[in-house]
Coordinates of C-alpha atoms and ligand atoms in Angstrom, one line a residue:
M1 CA 0.0 0.0 0.0
Q2 CA 1.2 3.5 -0.9
R3 CA 0.9 6.4 1.4
I4 CA 1.0 10.0 0.2
V5 CA 0.8 12.9 2.7
I6 CA -0.7 16.3 2.0
T7 CA 0.5 19.2 4.1
E8 CA -0.5 22.7 4.8
G9 CA 2.5 24.6 6.2
P10 CA 4.1 22.4 8.8
D11 CA 0.9 20.4 9.4
R12 CA -0.1 17.2 7.9
V13 CA -3.7 17.7 6.7
S14 CA -4.6 14.7 4.8
E15 CA -3.3 11.3 3.7
V16 CA -4.0 9.3 0.6
L17 CA -3.7 5.5 0.8
I18 CA -3.5 3.5 -2.5
G19 CA -3.7 -0.2 -2.8
S20 CA -5.4 -3.2 -4.3
G21 CA -8.4 -4.7 -2.6
I22 CA -8.1 -2.5 0.5
V23 CA -11.7 -1.3 0.7
G24 CA -12.6 -4.3 2.9
D25 CA -10.0 -3.2 5.3
L26 CA -11.5 0.2 5.8
P27 CA -12.2 -0.2 9.5
E28 CA -8.4 -0.7 10.0
L29 CA -7.7 2.3 7.7
L30 CA -9.8 4.7 9.7
P31 CA -7.6 7.1 11.8
S32 CA -7.4 5.6 15.3
R33 CA -9.7 7.3 17.7
S34 CA -11.3 6.0 20.8
D35 CA -14.3 8.4 20.9
R36 CA -15.8 7.5 17.5
Q37 CA -19.1 5.6 17.7
R38 CA -20.8 5.9 14.4
V39 CA -19.8 5.8 10.7
A40 CA -22.2 6.8 7.9
V41 CA -21.3 5.5 4.5
I42 CA -22.6 8.0 1.8
T43 CA -22.9 6.2 -1.5
Q44 CA -24.0 6.4 -5.1
P45 CA -26.2 3.6 -6.4
T46 CA -23.6 2.2 -8.7
V47 CA -21.2 1.4 -5.9
R48 CA -23.8 0.6 -3.2
E49 CA -22.3 -2.9 -2.9
I50 CA -18.9 -1.5 -1.9
A51 CA -20.6 0.8 0.7
E52 CA -22.5 -2.2 2.1
R53 CA -19.3 -4.2 2.4
I54 CA -17.8 -1.3 4.3
A55 CA -20.8 -0.9 6.6
E56 CA -20.7 -4.7 7.3
S57 CA -17.0 -4.7 8.1
L58 CA -17.6 -1.8 10.5
Q59 CA -20.4 -3.7 12.2
N60 CA -18.2 -6.8 12.5
R61 CA -15.8 -4.7 14.5
G62 CA -18.4 -3.4 16.8
L63 CA -18.9 0.0 15.3
F64 CA -22.3 1.4 14.2
G65 CA -22.1 1.6 10.3
A66 CA -25.0 2.8 8.3
V67 CA -25.4 3.3 4.5
V68 CA -26.8 6.7 3.4
P69 CA -27.7 6.6 -0.3
I70 CA -27.6 9.7 -2.5
P71 CA -28.6 10.2 -6.1
D72 CA -26.3 9.2 -8.9
G73 CA -23.8 11.6 -10.6
E74 CA -24.2 15.4 -10.8
A75 CA -27.8 15.2 -9.5
A76 CA -26.4 14.5 -6.0
K77 CA -24.5 17.8 -5.9
T78 CA -27.3 19.9 -4.5
L79 CA -28.2 21.6 -1.2
A80 CA -31.3 19.5 -1.1
T81 CA -29.1 16.4 -0.9
V82 CA -27.0 18.0 1.8
E83 CA -30.1 18.8 3.8
S84 CA -31.7 15.3 3.4
A85 CA -28.4 13.5 4.2
A86 CA -27.8 15.8 7.3
L87 CA -31.3 15.1 8.5
R88 CA -30.6 11.4 8.1
L89 CA -27.3 11.7 10.2
N90 CA -29.3 13.6 12.8
D91 CA -31.9 10.8 13.0
L92 CA -29.0 8.3 13.3
G93 CA -27.8 10.3 16.3
F94 CA -24.6 11.5 14.6
S95 CA -22.5 13.7 16.8
R96 CA -19.4 15.7 16.0
R97 CA -17.2 12.8 17.1
D98 CA -18.6 10.6 14.4
T99 CA -17.2 9.9 10.9
I100 CA -18.6 10.2 7.3
V101 CA -17.2 8.0 4.6
G102 CA -18.0 9.1 1.1
V103 CA -17.9 6.3 -1.6
G104 CA -18.2 6.9 -5.3
G105 CA -17.1 9.2 -8.2
G106 CA -16.2 12.8 -7.9
A107 CA -19.8 13.9 -7.5
A108 CA -20.2 11.7 -4.4
T109 CA -16.9 12.7 -2.9
D110 CA -17.6 16.4 -3.5
L111 CA -21.0 16.0 -1.8
A112 CA -19.7 13.9 1.1
G113 CA -16.8 16.4 1.6
F114 CA -19.1 19.3 1.8
L115 CA -21.5 17.5 4.2
G116 CA -18.5 16.6 6.3
A117 CA -17.3 20.3 6.3
T118 CA -20.8 21.6 7.4
Y119 CA -22.7 19.0 9.4
L120 CA -22.5 20.2 13.0
R121 CA -19.9 22.7 11.6
G122 CA -17.6 19.9 10.6
V123 CA -17.1 16.2 11.2
E124 CA -14.3 13.8 10.2
C125 CA -14.6 12.8 6.6
I126 CA -12.9 9.9 4.7
V127 CA -13.4 9.5 1.0
V128 CA -13.2 6.4 -1.2
P129 CA -13.1 7.5 -4.8
T130 CA -14.2 4.8 -7.2
T131 CA -13.6 6.6 -10.6
L132 CA -10.3 7.4 -12.1
L133 CA -11.2 11.1 -12.2
G134 CA -12.3 10.9 -8.6
A135 CA -9.0 9.2 -7.6
V136 CA -6.5 11.4 -9.3
D137 CA -8.5 14.7 -9.1
A138 CA -11.8 15.3 -7.2
A139 CA -11.0 13.4 -4.0
V140 CA -7.5 14.9 -3.6
G141 CA -7.0 18.6 -2.8
G142 CA -9.7 19.5 -0.4
K143 CA -12.2 21.3 -2.7
T144 CA -15.7 20.3 -1.8
G145 CA -19.1 21.6 -2.9
V146 CA -22.4 21.5 -4.6
N147 CA -24.0 23.1 -7.7
A148 CA -26.6 25.9 -7.5
G149 CA -27.2 27.5 -10.8
G150 CA -23.4 27.6 -11.3
K151 CA -21.2 24.6 -11.0
N152 CA -19.6 24.3 -7.6
L153 CA -21.2 27.6 -6.6
I154 CA -21.4 26.7 -2.9
G155 CA -18.5 24.9 -1.3
A156 CA -15.7 24.8 1.1
F157 CA -12.1 24.0 1.3
A158 CA -12.0 21.0 3.6
H159 CA -9.5 18.1 3.3
P160 CA -10.8 14.6 4.1
T161 CA -8.8 13.1 6.9
R162 CA -8.0 10.2 4.6
V163 CA -8.5 9.3 0.9
V164 CA -8.6 5.5 0.5
I165 CA -8.2 4.4 -3.1
D166 CA -8.9 0.8 -3.9
V167 CA -7.6 0.3 -7.5
E168 CA -9.9 -2.8 -7.8
A169 CA -12.9 -0.6 -7.2
V170 CA -11.8 1.9 -9.9
R171 CA -11.1 -0.9 -12.4
T172 CA -14.8 -1.5 -13.1
I173 CA -15.5 1.9 -14.7
P174 CA -16.5 2.0 -18.4
L175 CA -14.1 3.0 -21.1
D176 CA -15.5 6.5 -21.6
M177 CA -15.1 7.3 -18.0
L178 CA -11.6 5.8 -18.0
R179 CA -10.9 8.3 -20.7
Q180 CA -12.2 11.2 -18.6
G181 CA -9.9 10.3 -15.8
T182 CA -7.0 9.7 -18.2
A183 CA -7.2 13.2 -19.5
E184 CA -6.6 14.5 -15.9
A185 CA -4.0 11.9 -15.2
L186 CA -2.1 12.8 -18.3
K187 CA -2.4 16.4 -17.4
A188 CA -0.7 15.6 -14.0
G189 CA 2.1 13.8 -15.9
L190 CA 2.6 16.7 -18.3
I191 CA 2.9 19.3 -15.5
G192 CA 4.9 17.2 -13.1
D193 CA 5.9 13.7 -13.9
R194 CA 7.6 12.7 -17.1
E195 CA 7.6 9.1 -16.2
L196 CA 3.8 9.1 -16.1
V197 CA 3.9 10.7 -19.6
D198 CA 6.1 7.8 -20.6
L199 CA 3.8 5.3 -19.2
Y200 CA 1.0 6.6 -21.4
R201 CA 3.4 6.6 -24.4
R202 CA 4.3 3.0 -23.8
Y203 CA 0.9 1.5 -22.9
G204 CA -1.7 3.9 -24.1
I205 CA -5.1 3.9 -22.3
D206 CA -4.1 0.5 -20.8
A207 CA -1.3 2.0 -18.8
P208 CA -1.1 0.2 -15.4
L209 CA -3.8 1.7 -13.3
E210 CA -2.2 1.5 -9.9
E211 CA 1.0 3.3 -11.1
V212 CA -1.0 5.9 -13.0
I213 CA -3.1 6.7 -9.9
E214 CA -0.1 6.8 -7.6
R215 CA 1.9 9.1 -9.9
A216 CA -1.0 11.4 -10.7
V217 CA -2.0 11.7 -7.0
R218 CA 1.6 12.5 -6.1
V219 CA 1.7 15.4 -8.6
K220 CA -1.6 16.9 -7.3
A221 CA -0.6 16.2 -3.6
D222 CA 2.7 18.0 -4.1
V223 CA 1.1 21.0 -5.8
V224 CA -1.7 21.3 -3.2
S225 CA 0.8 20.9 -0.3
Q226 CA 2.8 23.9 -1.7
D227 CA -0.3 26.0 -2.3
F228 CA -3.4 24.9 -0.4
R229 CA -5.8 27.9 -1.2
E230 CA -4.8 28.5 -4.8
G231 CA -2.7 31.5 -5.1
G232 CA 0.4 30.3 -6.9
V233 CA 1.5 26.9 -8.2
R234 CA -1.9 25.3 -7.8
A235 CA -2.7 27.1 -11.0
Y236 CA -0.6 24.5 -12.8
L237 CA -3.4 22.1 -12.2
N238 CA -5.4 24.3 -14.6
Y239 CA -3.2 23.1 -17.6
G240 CA -5.6 22.7 -20.5
H241 CA -8.5 24.2 -18.5
T242 CA -8.5 27.8 -19.9
V243 CA -9.6 26.9 -23.4
G244 CA -11.0 23.6 -22.0
H245 CA -13.7 25.1 -19.8
A246 CA -14.8 27.4 -22.6
V247 CA -15.1 24.5 -25.0
E248 CA -16.8 22.4 -22.4
I249 CA -19.5 25.0 -22.0
A250 CA -19.8 26.1 -25.7
A251 CA -19.6 22.7 -27.3
G252 CA -21.1 20.6 -24.6
V253 CA -18.3 18.0 -24.6
S254 CA -17.4 16.2 -21.4
H255 CA -14.8 17.8 -19.0
G256 CA -12.1 15.2 -19.9
E257 CA -12.5 15.7 -23.5
A258 CA -12.5 19.4 -23.1
V259 CA -9.3 19.3 -21.1
A260 CA -7.7 17.2 -23.9
I261 CA -8.6 19.8 -26.5
G262 CA -7.5 22.6 -24.2
M263 CA -4.1 20.9 -23.7
V264 CA -3.7 20.9 -27.5
A265 CA -4.4 24.6 -27.5
A266 CA -2.0 25.2 -24.6
G267 CA 0.6 23.5 -26.6
V268 CA 0.5 26.1 -29.2
V269 CA 0.6 28.9 -26.7
G270 CA 3.6 27.3 -25.1
E271 CA 5.3 26.9 -28.5
R272 CA 4.8 30.6 -29.2
T273 CA 5.6 32.0 -25.7
V274 CA 8.2 29.8 -24.0
G275 CA 9.6 27.8 -26.9
F276 CA 7.9 24.5 -26.1
T277 CA 9.1 22.1 -28.8
R278 CA 6.9 19.0 -28.2
R279 CA 3.5 20.4 -29.3
S280 CA 2.9 17.8 -32.0
E281 CA 4.3 14.9 -29.9
Q282 CA 1.8 16.0 -27.2
E283 CA -1.0 16.1 -29.6
Q284 CA -0.2 12.6 -30.9
L285 CA -0.1 11.2 -27.4
I286 CA -3.5 12.7 -26.5
A287 CA -5.0 11.3 -29.8
S288 CA -3.5 7.9 -29.1
L289 CA -5.5 7.7 -25.8
G290 CA -8.8 8.1 -27.7
L291 CA -9.1 11.7 -26.6
P292 CA -10.1 14.5 -29.0
V293 CA -7.6 17.0 -30.3
R294 CA -10.0 19.2 -32.2
S295 CA -13.1 21.1 -30.9
P296 CA -16.6 20.4 -32.3
S297 CA -17.8 23.4 -34.4
V298 CA -18.4 26.3 -32.1
D299 CA -18.5 30.1 -32.4
G300 CA -15.0 31.6 -31.8
A301 CA -16.5 34.8 -30.4
E302 CA -18.4 32.7 -27.8
I303 CA -15.2 31.0 -26.8
A304 CA -13.4 34.3 -26.4
R305 CA -16.2 35.7 -24.3
L306 CA -16.2 32.6 -22.1
M307 CA -12.4 32.7 -21.7
A308 CA -12.7 36.4 -20.6
L309 CA -15.3 35.5 -18.0
D310 CA -13.2 32.7 -16.6
K311 CA -11.8 32.9 -13.1
K312 CA -8.3 32.1 -14.5
R313 CA -8.1 35.7 -15.6
D314 CA -6.3 38.4 -13.6
D315 CA -5.4 42.0 -14.2
A316 CA -2.8 41.1 -16.8
G317 CA -5.3 39.3 -18.9
I318 CA -6.1 35.6 -19.6
R319 CA -3.8 33.4 -17.7
F320 CA -2.5 30.3 -19.5
V321 CA -0.5 27.4 -18.0
V322 CA 2.1 26.3 -20.6
L323 CA 4.9 23.9 -20.7
E324 CA 8.5 24.7 -21.3
D325 CA 9.0 21.0 -21.6
F326 CA 7.1 18.0 -20.2
G327 CA 7.1 18.3 -16.5
V328 CA 8.1 22.0 -16.6
P329 CA 5.0 24.3 -16.3
R330 CA 4.8 28.0 -16.3
V331 CA 2.1 30.7 -16.3
V332 CA 2.0 33.2 -19.2
H333 CA -0.3 36.0 -20.4
P334 CA -0.3 35.5 -24.2
D335 CA -1.2 38.3 -26.6
A336 CA -4.4 38.1 -28.7
A337 CA -2.6 36.8 -31.8
T338 CA -1.2 33.8 -29.9
V339 CA -4.7 33.0 -28.4
R340 CA -6.0 33.2 -31.9
A341 CA -3.4 30.8 -33.2
A342 CA -4.2 28.4 -30.4
L343 CA -7.9 28.4 -31.3
D344 CA -7.1 27.9 -34.9
A345 CA -5.1 24.8 -34.1
I346 CA -8.1 23.2 -32.4
G347 CA -10.5 24.0 -35.3
I348 CA -12.2 27.1 -33.9
D349 CA -12.4 30.1 -36.2
Ligands
NAD1 N1 -13.3 18.7 -5.9 C1 -12.4 18.8 -7.0 O1 -11.3 19.3 -6.9 C2 -12.9 18.2 -8.3 C3 -12.0 18.0 -9.3 C4 -12.5 17.4 -10.5 C5 -13.8 17.1 -10.6 N2 -14.7 17.3 -9.6 C6 -16.0 16.9 -9.7 O2 -16.1 15.5 -9.9 C7 -17.3 15.2 -10.6 C8 -17.0 14.3 -11.8 O3 -16.4 13.1 -11.4 P1 -16.8 11.7 -11.8 O4 -16.9 11.6 -13.3 O5 -16.1 10.7 -11.0 O6 -18.3 11.8 -11.4 P2 -19.5 10.9 -10.9 O7 -19.5 10.8 -9.4 O8 -20.7 11.6 -11.5 O9 -19.3 9.5 -11.5 C9 -19.6 9.2 -12.8 C10 -20.5 8.0 -13.0 O10 -19.7 6.8 -12.6 C11 -20.4 6.0 -11.7 N3 -19.4 5.2 -11.0 C12 -18.7 5.5 -9.9 N4 -17.8 4.6 -9.5 C13 -18.0 3.5 -10.4 C14 -17.3 2.3 -10.6 N5 -16.4 1.9 -9.8 N6 -17.8 1.5 -11.6 C15 -18.7 2.0 -12.5 N7 -19.4 3.2 -12.4 C16 -19.0 3.9 -11.4 C17 -21.2 7.0 -10.9 O11 -22.3 6.3 -10.3 C18 -21.6 8.0 -12.0 O12 -22.7 7.5 -12.7 C19 -17.9 16.5 -11.0 O13 -19.0 16.9 -10.1 C20 -16.8 17.5 -10.8 O14 -17.2 18.8 -10.5 C21 -14.2 17.8 -8.4
ZN2 ZN1 -10.4 19.3 -14.7

C-alpha cells in the first residue's frame, strides 16, 4: 500500500492510501480514535455494494455503520441532498465525534466532503473514490461543494482526513469514464511527472492503473501541499483548462474531452511564448489515448467571451498554463494573436 501525505504549512492535513483490494480493510484504515461511535457511508447507487461491504465490516468490528444513499452523478450535488443527508445523520444520532465515509465518483466525494465540512460545523470525513477522475483529481486537494445554478457555486475547502483508493474498485469503470480520468492523469504527468507521460506513451489507455493513480496523486498532492488555497503553483493544475472550460460549455463536450482539447491549444501557446518544442508529440499522445484534439464546431467569439469571463483571468489578462517541456509548467499571459493561433489549431475560427 502506498501512502501519500498532503501538508499545509508544517501540518499534515490529509493522507492518501492507495492499494489493491483495500476497501474491505476500511475499518483498519480509519484514523485511530477512541471516541468514534458511528460511521455513515454515503454512497452512489452504482457502488452501493462496496458501501454495504464497508458498513458490514464496521459492524463486524463493533462500530455502528449505516449506509446513506444519495442520487447518482451530478444530480447528487445539490443543497437539497446536503439537507436530506444531514437530517438522516441527525436521525441516526450522529455527533461531532462521528465519521462520514463518502464512496463513489467525484460527485459523491464532492458532496460527502461538503457534508463533512458543514454537518455540525464539521465532522471527520474519509473519501473512497471509485472513478479514475475521482481518484486522481476530485478526491485529492480539499475542494468540496455542490452546484446551485453555477457549478460548484457553494462549497468549502476541507480536506478529508484520509483518501482511500482501492484500485480494484476503480477498475470497473466503463471506457468512456476511463478516458475522462485519463485526461486529468495525463495532465498531471505533463505538468509534473515525465515518467507518467512515458507510461501513457508506452501502454496507451491501458497504462497500469495503480501506477497511474499513484503518480498522478503524487503530482496533485505536491502542488496542493505547496499552495493549499490556490494563489500560486496550484494554477498548474489548470493546464488545458483555460480553453478547455470554454469548449466544455460552448460545445457541450465532457470535461475530460474538453481538457484534452484545451491541452492541445495550450501546446500552441507554449510553443509561441516559451519555446515548447513538443507540441505535436503531445497532440499525438492525446489522440493515441482516444481523446479528441479538435473542438466540435463552435463560435470563436463565444469561446473568447467565455475565456474572458473565466476565473483564470487576472489584471494582466487571460492566464495560461504552458509547458517549457514535459514536467516544466509556467504561467504566461499570451497576446491576442497567440490565443487566436491556439484556437485555430483546435479548429475554432
Ligand atoms: N473537488 C475537486 O477538486 C474536483 C475536481 C475534478 C472534478 N470534480 C467533480 O467530480 C465530478 C466528476 O467526477 P466523476 O466523473 O467521477 O463523477 P460521478 O461521481 O458523477 O461518476 C460518474 C459515474 O460513474 C459511476 N461510478 C462511480 N464509480 C463507479 C465504478 N467503480 N464503476 C462503474 N461506475 C462507477 C457513478 O455512479 C456515475 O454514474 C464533477 O462533479 C466535478 O465537479 C471535483
Ligand atoms: Zn479538470
